Amino acid sequence: MSVLDDIVDGVRIDLAERESELGLADLRAALADVDAPRDPMPHFRAAGSSVIAEVKRRSPSKGDLAEIPDPTVLARQYADGGAAAISVLTEQRRFGGSLADLRAVRAAVGTPLLRKDFIVTSYQLVEARAAGADLALLIVAALDDDLLRRLYDEARELGLTVLVEVHDEPETERAIELGAELIGVNARNLKTLAVDHDTFGRLAPLVPDDRVLVAESGISGPADVQRFVDQGARAVLVGEALVKDGDARRAVEQMTGLETNEGSTA
């Protein structure tokens, strides 16, 4: 069993418990009280690098990263630093997150929010919107074609912007065929947790110019952001480097607005 399979198995167990406590019909009813979703795409398409700053306590590959007793404090620092969106981990077993974190951050900032989780059912999409998320993550490696299409369409119907994550060439082709507008290239293989720093540069040329590319994993500072921007990224998703920095606002500012270097082949 791969690391991804193990994570998804745990997600399904926790999901079944939540579903037993609150049915889908009641969850959908809660959508009536949620503000309209915020659209992050104009910011992502604007000139200069955009940052998706992540609230992330731990990870399967690195273990504990940072104590975050109040995620709203970190989220406000991200917002003040100019983050185009804020990613909130809601997976509990491996990442120490929760939907409570997402709801708290939603109440604290007006920045578009990404629910970062291993989404495998419609229920999770409705959960995301009910908790105030504006974006949802769909990981191609965790979904077959039919389920990927169904969840993508359902997310769009809910008004969610979908970040479709890929790790290799076949997954990139699937994301393109899906019509995904926002494609995240993760340098970390979720089946093994190994990182290949050349992944983005290898996959970016396969993606049509009308799509928006997000670089994920392996970003420690502005130099890494610049490298990905030069290779075609319009946004970067950064977690570990920001939660460990000590000055999250400044760190986001330093990664924001970087433009393609003259003479780049991107």
PDB file of C-alpha atoms in Angstrom:
ATOM      1  CA  MET A   1       0.000   0.000   0.000  1.00  0.00           C
ATOM      2  CA  SER A   2       1.322   3.430  -0.950  1.00  0.00           C
ATOM      3  CA  VAL A   3       1.462   6.408   1.421  1.00  0.00           C
ATOM      4  CA  LEU A   4      -1.374   8.007  -0.557  1.00  0.00           C
ATOM      5  CA  ASP A   5      -3.548   4.896  -0.244  1.00  0.00           C
ATOM      6  CA  ASP A   6      -2.959   4.821   3.510  1.00  0.00           C
ATOM      7  CA  ILE A   7      -3.867   8.492   3.884  1.00  0.00           C
ATOM      8  CA  VAL A   8      -7.050   8.105   1.827  1.00  0.00           C
ATOM      9  CA  ASP A   9      -8.101   5.069   3.887  1.00  0.00           C
ATOM     10  CA  GLY A  10      -7.838   7.178   7.045  1.00  0.00           C
ATOM     11  CA  VAL A  11      -9.718  10.041   5.397  1.00  0.00           C
ATOM     12  CA  ARG A  12     -12.602   7.719   4.536  1.00  0.00           C
ATOM     13  CA  ILE A  13     -12.826   6.454   8.122  1.00  0.00           C
ATOM     14  CA  ASP A  14     -12.976   9.989   9.538  1.00  0.00           C
ATOM     15  CA  LEU A  15     -15.405  11.028   6.813  1.00  0.00           C
ATOM     16  CA  ALA A  16     -17.818   8.222   7.671  1.00  0.00           C
ATOM     17  CA  GLU A  17     -17.922   9.459  11.270  1.00  0.00           C
ATOM     18  CA  ARG A  18     -18.741  13.011  10.198  1.00  0.00           C
ATOM     19  CA  GLU A  19     -21.415  11.803   7.787  1.00  0.00           C
ATOM     20  CA  SER A  20     -23.051   9.807  10.582  1.00  0.00           C
ATOM     21  CA  GLU A  21     -23.296  12.983  12.668  1.00  0.00           C
ATOM     22  CA  LEU A  22     -24.526  15.327   9.904  1.00  0.00           C
ATOM     23  CA  GLY A  23     -26.318  14.129   6.801  1.00  0.00           C
ATOM     24  CA  LEU A  24     -25.680  15.553   3.348  1.00  0.00           C
ATOM     25  CA  ALA A  25     -29.118  17.205   3.172  1.00  0.00           C
ATOM     26  CA  ASP A  26     -28.529  19.086   6.424  1.00  0.00           C
ATOM     27  CA  LEU A  27     -25.030  20.012   5.306  1.00  0.00           C
ATOM     28  CA  ARG A  28     -26.368  21.412   2.036  1.00  0.00           C
ATOM     29  CA  ALA A  29     -28.921  23.433   3.977  1.00  0.00           C
ATOM     30  CA  ALA A  30     -26.051  25.197   5.739  1.00  0.00           C
ATOM     31  CA  LEU A  31     -24.890  26.612   2.392  1.00  0.00           C
ATOM     32  CA  ALA A  32     -27.685  29.175   2.573  1.00  0.00           C
ATOM     33  CA  ASP A  33     -25.773  30.993   5.314  1.00  0.00           C
ATOM     34  CA  VAL A  34     -22.410  31.061   3.536  1.00  0.00           C
ATOM     35  CA  ASP A  35     -21.099  34.099   1.648  1.00  0.00           C
ATOM     36  CA  ALA A  36     -20.643  33.776  -2.099  1.00  0.00           C
ATOM     37  CA  PRO A  37     -17.308  32.193  -3.053  1.00  0.00           C
ATOM     38  CA  ARG A  38     -14.364  34.478  -3.778  1.00  0.00           C
ATOM     39  CA  ASP A  39     -12.666  34.097  -7.154  1.00  0.00           C
ATOM     40  CA  PRO A  40      -8.842  33.892  -6.905  1.00  0.00           C
ATOM     41  CA  MET A  41      -8.227  33.511 -10.635  1.00  0.00           C
ATOM     42  CA  PRO A  42      -7.856  37.219 -11.530  1.00  0.00           C
ATOM     43  CA  HIS A  43      -5.069  37.477  -8.930  1.00  0.00           C
ATOM     44  CA  PHE A  44      -3.421  34.286 -10.202  1.00  0.00           C
ATOM     45  CA  ARG A  45      -3.523  35.565 -13.785  1.00  0.00           C
ATOM     46  CA  ALA A  46      -2.145  39.009 -12.920  1.00  0.00           C
ATOM     47  CA  ALA A  47       1.476  39.908 -13.559  1.00  0.00           C
ATOM     48  CA  GLY A  48       4.000  38.664 -11.015  1.00  0.00           C
ATOM     49  CA  SER A  49       4.025  35.631  -8.769  1.00  0.00           C
ATOM     50  CA  SER A  50       1.067  34.868  -6.512  1.00  0.00           C
ATOM     51  CA  VAL A  51       1.439  33.022  -3.220  1.00  0.00           C
ATOM     52  CA  ILE A  52      -0.934  30.438  -1.791  1.00  0.00           C
ATOM     53  CA  ALA A  53       0.211  30.449   1.832  1.00  0.00           C
ATOM     54  CA  GLU A  54      -0.521  27.334   3.858  1.00  0.00           C
ATOM     55  CA  VAL A  55      -1.615  26.763   7.439  1.00  0.00           C
ATOM     56  CA  LYS A  56       0.208  23.495   8.086  1.00  0.00           C
ATOM     57  CA  ARG A  57       1.142  21.935  11.423  1.00  0.00           C
ATOM     58  CA  ARG A  58       2.811  18.744  10.271  1.00  0.00           C
ATOM     59  CA  SER A  59       3.267  16.440   7.296  1.00  0.00           C
ATOM     60  CA  PRO A  60       3.884  12.710   6.698  1.00  0.00           C
ATOM     61  CA  SER A  61       7.347  13.428   5.310  1.00  0.00           C
ATOM     62  CA  LYS A  62       8.625  15.945   7.887  1.00  0.00           C
ATOM     63  CA  GLY A  63       6.552  15.251  11.012  1.00  0.00           C
ATOM     64  CA  ASP A  64       5.778  18.224  13.264  1.00  0.00           C
ATOM     65  CA  LEU A  65       6.546  21.539  11.570  1.00  0.00           C
ATOM     66  CA  ALA A  66       5.162  24.254  13.837  1.00  0.00           C
ATOM     67  CA  GLU A  67       2.915  24.859  16.793  1.00  0.00           C
ATOM     68  CA  ILE A  68      -0.119  26.737  15.511  1.00  0.00           C
ATOM     69  CA  PRO A  69      -2.446  27.109  18.500  1.00  0.00           C
ATOM     70  CA  ASP A  70      -4.479  29.780  16.721  1.00  0.00           C
ATOM     71  CA  PRO A  71      -4.505  29.500  12.912  1.00  0.00           C
ATOM     72  CA  THR A  72      -6.151  32.911  12.590  1.00  0.00           C
ATOM     73  CA  VAL A  73      -2.970  34.652  13.775  1.00  0.00           C
ATOM     74  CA  LEU A  74      -0.944  33.032  11.006  1.00  0.00           C
ATOM     75  CA  ALA A  75      -3.690  33.610   8.447  1.00  0.00           C
ATOM     76  CA  ARG A  76      -3.792  37.331   9.209  1.00  0.00           C
ATOM     77  CA  GLN A  77      -0.022  37.519   8.723  1.00  0.00           C
ATOM     78  CA  TYR A  78      -0.406  35.809   5.358  1.00  0.00           C
ATOM     79  CA  ALA A  79      -3.189  38.201   4.349  1.00  0.00           C
ATOM     80  CA  ASP A  80      -1.157  41.224   5.464  1.00  0.00           C
ATOM     81  CA  GLY A  81       1.768  39.946   3.402  1.00  0.00           C
ATOM     82  CA  GLY A  82      -0.333  39.902   0.252  1.00  0.00           C
ATOM     83  CA  ALA A  83      -1.147  36.191  -0.120  1.00  0.00           C
ATOM     84  CA  ALA A  84      -3.443  35.627  -3.106  1.00  0.00           C
ATOM     85  CA  ALA A  85      -5.034  32.700  -1.280  1.00  0.00           C
ATOM     86  CA  ILE A  86      -4.615  30.804   1.962  1.00  0.00           C
ATOM     87  CA  SER A  87      -4.520  27.023   2.049  1.00  0.00           C
ATOM     88  CA  VAL A  88      -5.836  25.377   5.206  1.00  0.00           C
ATOM     89  CA  LEU A  89      -4.998  21.719   5.849  1.00  0.00           C
ATOM     90  CA  THR A  90      -8.110  19.955   7.127  1.00  0.00           C
ATOM     91  CA  GLU A  91      -6.806  16.365   7.183  1.00  0.00           C
ATOM     92  CA  GLN A  92      -6.343  15.366  10.815  1.00  0.00           C
ATOM     93  CA  ARG A  93      -4.413  12.085  11.039  1.00  0.00           C
ATOM     94  CA  ARG A  94      -1.283  12.981   9.073  1.00  0.00           C
ATOM     95  CA  PHE A  95      -1.419  16.781   8.954  1.00  0.00           C
ATOM     96  CA  GLY A  96      -3.051  17.801  12.235  1.00  0.00           C
ATOM     97  CA  GLY A  97      -5.682  19.942  10.548  1.00  0.00           C
ATOM     98  CA  SER A  98      -9.444  20.248  10.862  1.00  0.00           C
ATOM     99  CA  LEU A  99     -12.527  21.896   9.426  1.00  0.00           C
ATOM    100  CA  ALA A 100     -12.558  23.984  12.607  1.00  0.00           C
ATOM    101  CA  ASP A 101      -9.287  25.549  11.410  1.00  0.00           C
ATOM    102  CA  LEU A 102     -10.904  26.391   8.082  1.00  0.00           C
ATOM    103  CA  ARG A 103     -13.957  27.950   9.711  1.00  0.00           C
ATOM    104  CA  ALA A 104     -11.799  29.987  12.083  1.00  0.00           C
ATOM    105  CA  VAL A 105      -9.615  31.321   9.272  1.00  0.00           C
ATOM    106  CA  ARG A 106     -12.690  32.153   7.202  1.00  0.00           C
ATOM    107  CA  ALA A 107     -14.020  34.291  10.057  1.00  0.00           C
ATOM    108  CA  ALA A 108     -10.677  36.097  10.369  1.00  0.00           C
ATOM    109  CA  VAL A 109      -9.699  37.038   6.791  1.00  0.00           C
ATOM    110  CA  GLY A 110     -11.317  37.937   3.496  1.00  0.00           C
ATOM    111  CA  THR A 111      -8.642  36.211   1.401  1.00  0.00           C
ATOM    112  CA  PRO A 112      -9.796  33.309  -0.811  1.00  0.00           C
ATOM    113  CA  LEU A 113      -9.387  29.998   1.049  1.00  0.00           C
ATOM    114  CA  LEU A 114      -8.352  26.593  -0.271  1.00  0.00           C
ATOM    115  CA  ARG A 115      -9.512  23.476   1.528  1.00  0.00           C
ATOM    116  CA  LYS A 116      -6.376  21.313   1.348  1.00  0.00           C
ATOM    117  CA  ASP A 117      -7.398  17.714   1.884  1.00  0.00           C
ATOM    118  CA  PHE A 118      -7.751  14.370   0.162  1.00  0.00           C
ATOM    119  CA  ILE A 119     -11.183  14.840  -1.372  1.00  0.00           C
ATOM    120  CA  VAL A 120     -12.796  11.627  -2.607  1.00  0.00           C
ATOM    121  CA  THR A 121     -16.529  12.279  -2.145  1.00  0.00           C
ATOM    122  CA  SER A 122     -19.157  14.921  -2.890  1.00  0.00           C
ATOM    123  CA  TYR A 123     -19.776  15.300   0.835  1.00  0.00           C
ATOM    124  CA  GLN A 124     -16.308  16.774   1.321  1.00  0.00           C
ATOM    125  CA  LEU A 125     -16.935  19.396  -1.349  1.00  0.00           C
ATOM    126  CA  VAL A 126     -20.138  20.501   0.353  1.00  0.00           C
ATOM    127  CA  GLU A 127     -18.247  20.523   3.670  1.00  0.00           C
ATOM    128  CA  ALA A 128     -15.624  22.769   2.125  1.00  0.00           C
ATOM    129  CA  ARG A 129     -18.163  25.298   0.837  1.00  0.00           C
ATOM    130  CA  ALA A 130     -20.185  25.201   4.072  1.00  0.00           C
ATOM    131  CA  ALA A 131     -17.015  25.980   6.043  1.00  0.00           C
ATOM    132  CA  GLY A 132     -16.279  28.975   3.810  1.00  0.00           C
ATOM    133  CA  ALA A 133     -13.783  27.548   1.331  1.00  0.00           C
ATOM    134  CA  ASP A 134     -13.479  29.190  -2.085  1.00  0.00           C
ATOM    135  CA  LEU A 135     -11.172  26.584  -3.608  1.00  0.00           C
ATOM    136  CA  ALA A 136     -10.900  22.815  -3.294  1.00  0.00           C
ATOM    137  CA  LEU A 137      -8.045  20.458  -4.097  1.00  0.00           C
ATOM    138  CA  LEU A 138      -8.542  17.400  -6.303  1.00  0.00           C
ATOM    139  CA  ILE A 139      -5.528  15.086  -6.484  1.00  0.00           C
ATOM    140  CA  VAL A 140      -5.474  13.216  -9.790  1.00  0.00           C
ATOM    141  CA  ALA A 141      -3.458  10.339  -8.302  1.00  0.00           C
ATOM    142  CA  ALA A 142      -6.225   9.616  -5.781  1.00  0.00           C
ATOM    143  CA  LEU A 143      -9.123   9.514  -8.261  1.00  0.00           C
ATOM    144  CA  ASP A 144     -10.102   7.468 -11.310  1.00  0.00           C
ATOM    145  CA  ASP A 145     -11.287   9.328 -14.409  1.00  0.00           C
ATOM    146  CA  ASP A 146     -15.010   9.038 -13.702  1.00  0.00           C
ATOM    147  CA  LEU A 147     -14.727  10.188 -10.090  1.00  0.00           C
ATOM    148  CA  LEU A 148     -12.341  12.982 -11.005  1.00  0.00           C
ATOM    149  CA  ARG A 149     -14.791  14.309 -13.606  1.00  0.00           C
ATOM    150  CA  ARG A 150     -17.779  14.011 -11.298  1.00  0.00           C
ATOM    151  CA  LEU A 151     -16.085  15.766  -8.375  1.00  0.00           C
ATOM    152  CA  TYR A 152     -14.673  18.473 -10.652  1.00  0.00           C
ATOM    153  CA  ASP A 153     -18.115  19.211 -12.086  1.00  0.00           C
ATOM    154  CA  GLU A 154     -19.754  19.164  -8.650  1.00  0.00           C
ATOM    155  CA  ALA A 155     -17.123  21.510  -7.230  1.00  0.00           C
ATOM    156  CA  ARG A 156     -17.737  23.962 -10.062  1.00  0.00           C
ATOM    157  CA  GLU A 157     -21.494  23.761  -9.484  1.00  0.00           C
ATOM    158  CA  LEU A 158     -20.874  24.743  -5.863  1.00  0.00           C
ATOM    159  CA  GLY A 159     -18.892  27.758  -7.041  1.00  0.00           C
ATOM    160  CA  LEU A 160     -15.543  26.356  -5.956  1.00  0.00           C
ATOM    161  CA  THR A 161     -12.369  27.040  -7.918  1.00  0.00           C
ATOM    162  CA  VAL A 162     -10.641  23.684  -8.354  1.00  0.00           C
ATOM    163  CA  LEU A 163      -6.907  23.194  -7.961  1.00  0.00           C
ATOM    164  CA  VAL A 164      -6.172  19.965  -9.832  1.00  0.00           C
ATOM    165  CA  GLU A 165      -2.910  18.445  -8.617  1.00  0.00           C
ATOM    166  CA  VAL A 166      -0.588  16.337 -10.774  1.00  0.00           C
ATOM    167  CA  HIS A 167       2.743  14.614 -10.250  1.00  0.00           C
ATOM    168  CA  ASP A 168       3.694  13.071 -13.612  1.00  0.00           C
ATOM    169  CA  GLU A 169       2.997  13.110 -17.344  1.00  0.00           C
ATOM    170  CA  PRO A 170      -0.082  10.823 -17.432  1.00  0.00           C
ATOM    171  CA  GLU A 171      -1.713  12.781 -14.599  1.00  0.00           C
ATOM    172  CA  THR A 172      -0.955  16.048 -16.403  1.00  0.00           C
ATOM    173  CA  GLU A 173      -2.657  14.743 -19.543  1.00  0.00           C
ATOM    174  CA  ARG A 174      -5.706  13.791 -17.468  1.00  0.00           C
ATOM    175  CA  ALA A 175      -5.894  17.261 -15.905  1.00  0.00           C
ATOM    176  CA  ILE A 176      -5.675  18.909 -19.326  1.00  0.00           C
ATOM    177  CA  GLU A 177      -8.400  16.658 -20.756  1.00  0.00           C
ATOM    178  CA  LEU A 178     -10.539  17.492 -17.741  1.00  0.00           C
ATOM    179  CA  GLY A 179     -10.369  21.143 -18.745  1.00  0.00           C
ATOM    180  CA  ALA A 180      -8.780  22.177 -15.451  1.00  0.00           C
ATOM    181  CA  GLU A 181      -8.088  25.902 -15.416  1.00  0.00           C
ATOM    182  CA  LEU A 182      -5.816  25.739 -12.350  1.00  0.00           C
ATOM    183  CA  ILE A 183      -3.214  22.962 -12.337  1.00  0.00           C
ATOM    184  CA  GLY A 184      -0.852  22.345  -9.448  1.00  0.00           C
ATOM    185  CA  VAL A 185       2.381  20.476 -10.103  1.00  0.00           C
ATOM    186  CA  ASN A 186       3.557  18.802  -6.928  1.00  0.00           C
ATOM    187  CA  ALA A 187       7.229  17.900  -6.812  1.00  0.00           C
ATOM    188  CA  ARG A 188       6.466  15.446  -3.996  1.00  0.00           C
ATOM    189  CA  ASN A 189       5.318  12.001  -5.074  1.00  0.00           C
ATOM    190  CA  LEU A 190       2.467  11.237  -2.670  1.00  0.00           C
ATOM    191  CA  LYS A 191       2.881   7.505  -3.189  1.00  0.00           C
ATOM    192  CA  THR A 192       6.479   7.487  -1.937  1.00  0.00           C
ATOM    193  CA  LEU A 193       6.955  11.015  -0.466  1.00  0.00           C
ATOM    194  CA  ALA A 194      10.108  11.420  -2.567  1.00  0.00           C
ATOM    195  CA  VAL A 195      10.732  14.908  -3.986  1.00  0.00           C
ATOM    196  CA  ASP A 196      11.934  15.493  -7.543  1.00  0.00           C
ATOM    197  CA  HIS A 197      12.874  19.156  -7.953  1.00  0.00           C
ATOM    198  CA  ASP A 198      12.796  18.823 -11.737  1.00  0.00           C
ATOM    199  CA  THR A 199       9.130  17.793 -11.861  1.00  0.00           C
ATOM    200  CA  PHE A 200       7.705  21.256 -12.532  1.00  0.00           C
ATOM    201  CA  GLY A 201      10.170  22.067 -15.287  1.00  0.00           C
ATOM    202  CA  ARG A 202       9.421  18.731 -16.949  1.00  0.00           C
ATOM    203  CA  LEU A 203       5.624  18.986 -16.824  1.00  0.00           C
ATOM    204  CA  ALA A 204       5.027  22.715 -17.356  1.00  0.00           C
ATOM    205  CA  PRO A 205       5.695  22.627 -21.133  1.00  0.00           C
ATOM    206  CA  LEU A 206       2.906  20.045 -21.515  1.00  0.00           C
ATOM    207  CA  VAL A 207       0.256  22.452 -20.202  1.00  0.00           C
ATOM    208  CA  PRO A 208      -1.537  24.863 -22.601  1.00  0.00           C
ATOM    209  CA  ASP A 209      -0.806  28.552 -22.089  1.00  0.00           C
ATOM    210  CA  ASP A 210      -4.408  29.351 -21.194  1.00  0.00           C
ATOM    211  CA  ARG A 211      -4.170  27.319 -17.980  1.00  0.00           C
ATOM    212  CA  VAL A 212      -2.685  28.648 -14.723  1.00  0.00           C
ATOM    213  CA  LEU A 213       0.174  26.636 -13.243  1.00  0.00           C
ATOM    214  CA  VAL A 214       0.902  26.385  -9.526  1.00  0.00           C
ATOM    215  CA  ALA A 215       4.227  25.045  -8.251  1.00  0.00           C
ATOM    216  CA  GLU A 216       3.940  22.948  -5.092  1.00  0.00           C
ATOM    217  CA  SER A 217       6.577  21.535  -2.692  1.00  0.00           C
ATOM    218  CA  GLY A 218      10.289  22.232  -2.461  1.00  0.00           C
ATOM    219  CA  ILE A 219       9.914  26.009  -2.071  1.00  0.00           C
ATOM    220  CA  SER A 220      12.105  27.488   0.632  1.00  0.00           C
ATOM    221  CA  GLY A 221      12.411  31.124  -0.421  1.00  0.00           C
ATOM    222  CA  PRO A 222      12.264  33.762  -3.174  1.00  0.00           C
ATOM    223  CA  ALA A 223      14.999  32.085  -5.237  1.00  0.00           C
ATOM    224  CA  ASP A 224      12.891  28.940  -5.576  1.00  0.00           C
ATOM    225  CA  VAL A 225       9.827  31.025  -6.452  1.00  0.00           C
ATOM    226  CA  GLN A 226      11.804  32.846  -9.140  1.00  0.00           C
ATOM    227  CA  ARG A 227      12.974  29.540 -10.615  1.00  0.00           C
ATOM    228  CA  PHE A 228       9.408  28.263 -10.888  1.00  0.00           C
ATOM    229  CA  VAL A 229       8.122  31.564 -12.273  1.00  0.00           C
ATOM    230  CA  ASP A 230      10.813  31.411 -14.956  1.00  0.00           C
ATOM    231  CA  GLN A 231       9.560  27.919 -15.818  1.00  0.00           C
ATOM    232  CA  GLY A 232       5.951  29.052 -16.188  1.00  0.00           C
ATOM    233  CA  ALA A 233       4.377  29.151 -12.727  1.00  0.00           C
ATOM    234  CA  ARG A 234       1.894  31.934 -12.013  1.00  0.00           C
ATOM    235  CA  ALA A 235       1.507  30.916  -8.371  1.00  0.00           C
ATOM    236  CA  VAL A 236       3.329  28.920  -5.717  1.00  0.00           C
ATOM    237  CA  LEU A 237       1.857  26.976  -2.819  1.00  0.00           C
ATOM    238  CA  VAL A 238       4.125  27.251   0.225  1.00  0.00           C
ATOM    239  CA  GLY A 239       3.650  25.699   3.646  1.00  0.00           C
ATOM    240  CA  GLU A 240       6.699  24.510   5.572  1.00  0.00           C
ATOM    241  CA  ALA A 241       8.933  27.485   4.725  1.00  0.00           C
ATOM    242  CA  LEU A 242       6.278  29.954   5.896  1.00  0.00           C
ATOM    243  CA  VAL A 243       5.174  28.279   9.125  1.00  0.00           C
ATOM    244  CA  LYS A 244       8.807  27.891  10.192  1.00  0.00           C
ATOM    245  CA  ASP A 245       9.990  31.349   9.119  1.00  0.00           C
ATOM    246  CA  GLY A 246       9.097  33.368  12.222  1.00  0.00           C
ATOM    247  CA  ASP A 247       7.920  36.342  10.149  1.00  0.00           C
ATOM    248  CA  ALA A 248       5.269  34.959   7.859  1.00  0.00           C
ATOM    249  CA  ARG A 249       4.105  38.350   6.604  1.00  0.00           C
ATOM    250  CA  ARG A 250       7.580  39.342   5.444  1.00  0.00           C
ATOM    251  CA  ALA A 251       8.209  35.914   3.923  1.00  0.00           C
ATOM    252  CA  VAL A 252       5.026  36.114   1.829  1.00  0.00           C
ATOM    253  CA  GLU A 253       5.905  39.645   0.711  1.00  0.00           C
ATOM    254  CA  GLN A 254       9.322  38.464  -0.489  1.00  0.00           C
ATOM    255  CA  MET A 255       7.768  35.694  -2.608  1.00  0.00           C
ATOM    256  CA  THR A 256       5.035  37.872  -4.132  1.00  0.00           C
ATOM    257  CA  GLY A 257       5.220  39.805  -7.396  1.00  0.00           C
ATOM    258  CA  LEU A 258       8.308  38.146  -8.870  1.00  0.00           C
ATOM    259  CA  GLU A 259       8.278  38.281 -12.666  1.00  0.00           C
ATOM    260  CA  THR A 260       9.874  36.149 -15.340  1.00  0.00           C
ATOM    261  CA  ASN A 261      13.505  37.036 -15.832  1.00  0.00           C
ATOM    262  CA  GLU A 262      14.338  38.542 -19.223  1.00  0.00           C
ATOM    263  CA  GLY A 263      15.675  35.875 -21.513  1.00  0.00           C
ATOM    264  CA  SER A 264      13.899  33.038 -19.720  1.00  0.00           C
ATOM    265  CA  THR A 265      12.757  30.130 -21.824  1.00  0.00           C
ATOM    266  CA  ALA A 266       9.475  29.927 -19.897  1.00  0.00           C
TER     267      ALA A 266
END
